[in-house]
Amino acid sequence: TLRVATLLPFVADALEMSSVSSPVVASVRRDLHTPLSAGTIDLGNPHSPNFEKLVESRPDLVVGDRQLHSAIASKVEGLGAEFVLIDTSTVESTLLALSSLASRTGRSSGIDARIQGVRENLEQLHIGEPVRILPLFGAPGSFYAVTERAWLGALATEVGFENIAPAGGNERLPGFVVLNDEILSMLE
């Protein structure tokens, strides 16, 4: 069986929907209060996973986010495990990645039906006339405008909202533009 470690909590959730082999042996936490499934090694948070615990889990396959985890690829690959970086910048790319991972790990039986349900639900959520929005993400000490290059911004566009977040600017994280008075004054 393929031993899977994931640096994304939703990947563990998706793979655990099926009872087929390929156990999720290690995962990051979604939050500080929700425990992981019994027998799953806790890797900490997605932004700084615990490499000692990752080594301890002896994974064959490690799954991470292309934007968030590409900088640690050489470190993870040094463990001897295959490192798969998935694109989670849009809803569709995330669903395609989950389907591919499920197939690869022998778990596609229940996930593909669930993915189709998500696509159908998104179609039903589409609004008729576009509504202009400025999605924001708050972090200690600053706010960011969420662009279409981030999952939430892509979701808003997919269901029919018009995202007025600036396409360029200071992106400390891909898809998140640092807001300041000058940027806010230039928004239409």
Short mmCIF file of C-alpha atoms in Angstrom, two decimals:
data_model
loop_
_atom_site.label_atom_id
_atom_site.label_comp_id
_atom_site.label_asym_id
_atom_site.label_seq_id
_atom_site.Cartn_x
_atom_site.Cartn_y
_atom_site.Cartn_z
CA THR A 1 0.00 0.00 0.00
CA LEU A 2 1.06 3.57 -0.71
CA ARG A 3 1.76 5.55 2.45
CA VAL A 4 0.56 9.16 2.00
CA ALA A 5 1.53 12.27 3.97
CA THR A 6 -0.18 15.54 3.18
CA LEU A 7 0.69 19.15 3.91
CA LEU A 8 -2.92 20.15 3.12
CA PRO A 9 -5.72 19.16 5.54
CA PHE A 10 -8.41 18.98 2.84
CA VAL A 11 -6.36 16.36 0.96
CA ALA A 12 -6.43 14.11 4.04
CA ASP A 13 -10.19 14.66 4.32
CA ALA A 14 -10.73 13.73 0.68
CA LEU A 15 -8.55 10.63 0.77
CA GLU A 16 -10.12 9.43 4.01
CA MET A 17 -13.61 9.45 2.39
CA SER A 18 -12.82 6.05 0.93
CA SER A 19 -11.99 2.87 2.82
CA VAL A 20 -9.58 1.64 0.15
CA SER A 21 -5.91 1.09 1.02
CA SER A 22 -3.13 3.72 0.92
CA PRO A 23 -3.42 5.14 4.40
CA VAL A 24 -2.89 8.80 5.20
CA VAL A 25 -0.03 8.31 7.66
CA ALA A 26 0.66 11.99 8.41
CA SER A 27 -1.11 15.30 7.94
CA VAL A 28 -1.02 18.93 8.99
CA ARG A 29 -3.72 20.31 11.26
CA ARG A 30 -6.68 22.35 10.10
CA ASP A 31 -6.72 24.18 13.44
CA LEU A 32 -5.32 23.84 16.95
CA HIS A 33 -8.46 22.31 18.45
CA THR A 34 -9.47 19.54 16.05
CA PRO A 35 -7.49 16.33 16.51
CA LEU A 36 -6.33 14.31 13.52
CA SER A 37 -7.74 10.86 12.80
CA ALA A 38 -6.46 8.11 15.09
CA GLY A 39 -3.11 6.78 13.92
CA THR A 40 -2.28 9.85 11.79
CA ILE A 41 0.97 11.59 12.70
CA ASP A 42 0.53 15.32 13.41
CA LEU A 43 2.79 17.45 11.19
CA GLY A 44 1.71 20.76 12.72
CA ASN A 45 0.56 23.60 10.50
CA PRO A 46 0.64 23.83 6.68
CA HIS A 47 3.03 26.80 6.64
CA SER A 48 5.80 25.10 8.61
CA PRO A 49 5.30 21.34 8.76
CA ASN A 50 7.36 19.32 11.23
CA PHE A 51 10.00 17.49 9.14
CA GLU A 52 11.07 15.19 11.98
CA LYS A 53 7.49 13.91 12.22
CA LEU A 54 7.33 13.66 8.42
CA VAL A 55 10.44 11.44 8.44
CA GLU A 56 8.90 9.38 11.26
CA SER A 57 5.78 8.71 9.13
CA ARG A 58 7.88 7.04 6.36
CA PRO A 59 5.66 8.25 3.49
CA ASP A 60 5.89 7.01 -0.09
CA LEU A 61 4.03 10.07 -1.35
CA VAL A 62 3.89 13.60 0.11
CA VAL A 63 1.26 16.03 -1.18
CA GLY A 64 1.71 19.79 -0.98
CA ASP A 65 0.46 23.01 -2.53
CA ARG A 66 2.40 24.32 -5.54
CA GLN A 67 2.42 27.93 -4.33
CA LEU A 68 2.85 27.28 -0.62
CA HIS A 69 5.29 24.35 -0.59
CA SER A 70 7.48 24.57 -3.70
CA ALA A 71 10.28 26.18 -1.66
CA ILE A 72 10.62 23.03 0.48
CA ALA A 73 10.57 20.55 -2.42
CA SER A 74 14.26 19.60 -2.20
CA LYS A 75 13.98 19.02 1.54
CA VAL A 76 10.93 16.76 1.15
CA GLU A 77 12.37 14.89 -1.83
CA GLY A 78 15.49 14.27 0.27
CA LEU A 79 13.34 11.96 2.39
CA GLY A 80 13.12 9.53 -0.54
CA ALA A 81 9.39 10.10 -0.99
CA GLU A 82 7.73 11.35 -4.13
CA PHE A 83 6.59 14.96 -3.66
CA VAL A 84 3.46 15.95 -5.58
CA LEU A 85 2.70 19.67 -5.70
CA ILE A 86 -0.89 20.36 -6.66
CA ASP A 87 -2.44 23.54 -8.02
CA THR A 88 -5.05 24.84 -5.56
CA SER A 89 -5.39 28.33 -7.04
CA THR A 90 -8.87 27.65 -8.48
CA VAL A 91 -11.79 25.43 -7.58
CA GLU A 92 -11.49 23.41 -10.79
CA SER A 93 -7.73 22.86 -10.47
CA THR A 94 -8.26 21.71 -6.87
CA LEU A 95 -10.99 19.27 -7.90
CA LEU A 96 -8.86 17.89 -10.75
CA ALA A 97 -5.92 17.43 -8.37
CA LEU A 98 -8.08 15.61 -5.82
CA SER A 99 -9.44 13.30 -8.51
CA SER A 100 -5.93 12.55 -9.75
CA LEU A 101 -4.64 11.86 -6.23
CA ALA A 102 -7.61 9.65 -5.44
CA SER A 103 -7.00 7.63 -8.58
CA ARG A 104 -3.28 7.38 -7.84
CA THR A 105 -3.88 6.12 -4.31
CA GLY A 106 -6.71 3.74 -5.22
CA ARG A 107 -9.43 5.87 -3.62
CA SER A 108 -11.35 7.26 -6.58
CA SER A 109 -14.55 5.27 -5.94
CA GLY A 110 -16.27 7.78 -3.65
CA ILE A 111 -14.35 10.94 -4.41
CA ASP A 112 -15.23 11.30 -8.09
CA ALA A 113 -18.96 11.22 -7.30
CA ARG A 114 -18.44 13.82 -4.57
CA ILE A 115 -16.45 16.03 -6.98
CA GLN A 116 -19.26 15.85 -9.52
CA GLY A 117 -21.68 16.91 -6.77
CA VAL A 118 -19.49 19.91 -5.94
CA ARG A 119 -19.47 20.97 -9.59
CA GLU A 120 -23.27 20.70 -9.78
CA ASN A 121 -23.68 22.70 -6.55
CA LEU A 122 -21.41 25.44 -7.90
CA GLU A 123 -23.54 25.72 -11.04
CA GLN A 124 -26.63 26.19 -8.87
CA LEU A 125 -24.90 28.93 -6.85
CA HIS A 126 -24.14 31.06 -9.91
CA ILE A 127 -25.79 34.47 -9.56
CA GLY A 128 -27.62 35.99 -12.50
CA GLU A 129 -26.25 39.52 -12.62
CA PRO A 130 -22.65 40.19 -11.53
CA VAL A 131 -22.14 41.93 -8.19
CA ARG A 132 -18.92 43.88 -7.61
CA ILE A 133 -16.98 42.73 -4.54
CA LEU A 134 -13.65 43.31 -2.84
CA PRO A 135 -12.82 40.12 -0.93
CA LEU A 136 -10.49 40.78 2.00
CA PHE A 137 -8.25 38.61 4.12
CA GLY A 138 -7.24 39.93 7.52
CA ALA A 139 -3.95 39.04 9.12
CA PRO A 140 -2.39 40.48 12.27
CA GLY A 141 -1.39 44.04 11.41
CA SER A 142 -2.66 44.16 7.83
CA PHE A 143 -5.40 43.41 5.33
CA TYR A 144 -5.01 41.83 1.91
CA ALA A 145 -7.23 42.02 -1.15
CA VAL A 146 -7.94 38.52 -2.46
CA THR A 147 -7.42 38.35 -6.24
CA GLU A 148 -8.56 35.74 -8.75
CA ARG A 149 -5.12 34.10 -8.36
CA ALA A 150 -6.22 32.78 -4.95
CA TRP A 151 -8.81 30.05 -4.43
CA LEU A 152 -11.38 32.30 -2.73
CA GLY A 153 -11.09 34.96 -5.44
CA ALA A 154 -11.43 32.31 -8.16
CA LEU A 155 -14.50 30.88 -6.42
CA ALA A 156 -16.15 34.31 -6.23
CA THR A 157 -15.59 34.81 -9.97
CA GLU A 158 -16.81 31.32 -10.79
CA VAL A 159 -20.18 31.94 -9.14
CA GLY A 160 -20.60 35.27 -10.92
CA PHE A 161 -19.15 38.00 -8.73
CA GLU A 162 -16.95 40.71 -10.24
CA ASN A 163 -13.80 40.89 -8.16
CA ILE A 164 -12.42 44.44 -8.11
CA ALA A 165 -9.22 43.50 -6.24
CA PRO A 166 -6.14 44.98 -7.91
CA ALA A 167 -4.45 42.52 -10.26
CA GLY A 168 -0.96 43.81 -9.49
CA GLY A 169 0.71 45.16 -6.44
CA ASN A 170 2.62 43.90 -3.48
CA GLU A 171 1.76 40.19 -3.24
CA ARG A 172 3.48 38.75 -0.19
CA LEU A 173 1.50 35.58 -0.83
CA PRO A 174 0.31 34.63 -4.34
CA GLY A 175 -3.19 36.03 -4.90
CA PHE A 176 -3.14 38.30 -1.83
CA VAL A 177 -2.33 41.99 -2.47
CA VAL A 178 -1.29 44.12 0.50
CA LEU A 179 -3.85 46.91 0.96
CA ASN A 180 -3.02 50.49 1.75
CA ASP A 181 -4.80 53.84 1.39
CA GLU A 182 -3.36 54.46 -2.08
CA ILE A 183 -4.59 51.14 -3.47
CA LEU A 184 -8.02 51.58 -1.88
CA SER A 185 -8.40 55.08 -3.36
CA MET A 186 -7.66 53.75 -6.87
CA LEU A 187 -10.34 51.03 -6.81
CA GLU A 188 -13.39 51.73 -8.92
#
